[in-house]
Amino acid sequence: ARFIIESGVDTPRAMEILYHFSFDELNKIVTLKVLLPKDRCEVESIAPVIPGASWIEREIAELLGVKFLNHPDPRRLLLAEDWPEGEFPLRQEVRENQ
């Protein structure tokens, strides 16, 4: 299988992490979904095994507040250095409070 992309979705009940893989020889795409409780948004990073996932995991971490355990490079990627710690712009509660 070939890694395509990883995505994060904030749903009312949980944070979803979706891992998309392509089986090119079969012309199929498979998506694996991991549900994370909102009060403990942590999941093991796949970046040590699939380096191409590094930047998207950093993006998901910044924008949705998911902690990727054992990520090889957890530095900020998109948000300004003065962005408030603990505020995640794509979280539903942020949008609802504005």
Short mmCIF file of C-alpha atoms in Angstrom, two decimals:
data_model
loop_
_atom_site.label_atom_id
_atom_site.label_comp_id
_atom_site.label_asym_id
_atom_site.label_seq_id
_atom_site.Cartn_x
_atom_site.Cartn_y
_atom_site.Cartn_z
CA ALA A 1 0.00 0.00 0.00
CA ARG A 2 1.06 3.59 -0.60
CA PHE A 3 0.37 6.31 1.97
CA ILE A 4 -1.71 9.11 0.45
CA ILE A 5 -2.54 11.49 3.30
CA GLU A 6 -3.74 11.65 6.88
CA SER A 7 -6.60 13.91 7.92
CA GLY A 8 -8.22 15.04 11.13
CA VAL A 9 -11.91 15.76 11.70
CA ASP A 10 -13.48 17.30 14.79
CA THR A 11 -16.86 15.64 15.27
CA PRO A 12 -19.36 16.29 18.08
CA ARG A 13 -18.40 13.06 19.88
CA ALA A 14 -14.72 12.48 19.09
CA MET A 15 -11.71 13.56 17.12
CA GLU A 16 -11.24 11.38 14.04
CA ILE A 17 -7.88 10.66 12.47
CA LEU A 18 -8.22 9.19 8.98
CA TYR A 19 -5.32 7.39 7.31
CA HIS A 20 -5.73 7.08 3.54
CA PHE A 21 -3.79 4.42 1.62
CA SER A 22 -3.80 3.47 -2.04
CA PHE A 23 -3.48 -0.04 -3.40
CA ASP A 24 -2.47 1.09 -6.87
CA GLU A 25 -2.32 -2.38 -8.41
CA LEU A 26 -5.93 -2.98 -7.31
CA ASN A 27 -7.10 0.55 -8.10
CA LYS A 28 -8.47 0.84 -4.52
CA ILE A 29 -8.21 3.38 -1.74
CA VAL A 30 -8.55 2.28 1.88
CA THR A 31 -9.23 4.63 4.78
CA LEU A 32 -8.50 3.63 8.37
CA LYS A 33 -10.34 5.64 11.03
CA VAL A 34 -9.13 6.13 14.60
CA LEU A 35 -11.51 7.75 17.10
CA LEU A 36 -9.92 9.76 19.89
CA PRO A 37 -11.81 10.96 22.96
CA LYS A 38 -11.95 14.75 23.02
CA ASP A 39 -10.48 14.88 26.53
CA ARG A 40 -7.44 12.81 25.49
CA CYS A 41 -6.58 13.55 21.86
CA GLU A 42 -3.41 11.49 21.62
CA VAL A 43 -2.34 8.92 19.07
CA GLU A 44 0.97 7.31 18.14
CA SER A 45 2.68 9.08 15.25
CA ILE A 46 3.17 7.13 12.04
CA ALA A 47 5.91 9.55 10.92
CA PRO A 48 8.78 7.41 12.28
CA VAL A 49 7.63 4.62 9.92
CA ILE A 50 6.15 6.78 7.13
CA PRO A 51 8.22 10.00 6.93
CA GLY A 52 5.74 11.50 4.45
CA ALA A 53 3.23 11.82 7.30
CA SER A 54 5.42 14.21 9.30
CA TRP A 55 4.13 17.54 8.00
CA ILE A 56 0.46 16.61 7.95
CA GLU A 57 0.69 15.37 11.54
CA ARG A 58 2.26 18.69 12.52
CA GLU A 59 -0.59 20.50 10.76
CA ILE A 60 -3.26 18.38 12.48
CA ALA A 61 -1.53 18.92 15.83
CA GLU A 62 -1.53 22.71 15.42
CA LEU A 63 -4.99 23.16 13.96
CA LEU A 64 -6.94 20.49 15.88
CA GLY A 65 -4.87 19.90 19.01
CA VAL A 66 -4.12 16.22 18.45
CA LYS A 67 -0.92 15.11 20.17
CA PHE A 68 1.12 12.71 18.03
CA LEU A 69 3.19 10.65 20.44
CA ASN A 70 6.83 10.03 19.47
CA HIS A 71 6.64 12.42 16.50
CA PRO A 72 10.20 13.05 15.24
CA ASP A 73 9.69 16.83 14.74
CA PRO A 74 6.81 18.34 16.75
CA ARG A 75 7.72 21.98 16.01
CA ARG A 76 5.05 24.43 14.85
CA LEU A 77 4.45 24.45 11.13
CA LEU A 78 1.72 26.97 10.26
CA LEU A 79 0.63 29.15 13.17
CA ALA A 80 2.56 32.23 14.26
CA GLU A 81 4.90 31.87 17.23
CA ASP A 82 2.68 34.23 19.25
CA TRP A 83 -0.47 32.13 18.63
CA PRO A 84 -2.05 31.38 22.04
CA GLU A 85 -1.03 28.01 23.48
CA GLY A 86 -3.93 25.57 23.74
CA GLU A 87 -6.11 27.32 21.13
CA PHE A 88 -6.75 25.25 18.03
CA PRO A 89 -8.43 27.16 15.17
CA LEU A 90 -10.22 24.20 13.55
CA ARG A 91 -11.80 22.87 16.73
CA GLN A 92 -15.60 23.11 16.78
CA GLU A 93 -15.70 24.85 20.16
CA VAL A 94 -13.50 27.64 18.76
CA ARG A 95 -15.86 28.22 15.83
CA GLU A 96 -18.93 28.03 18.08
CA ASN A 97 -17.57 30.66 20.49
CA GLN A 98 -16.83 33.25 17.81
#
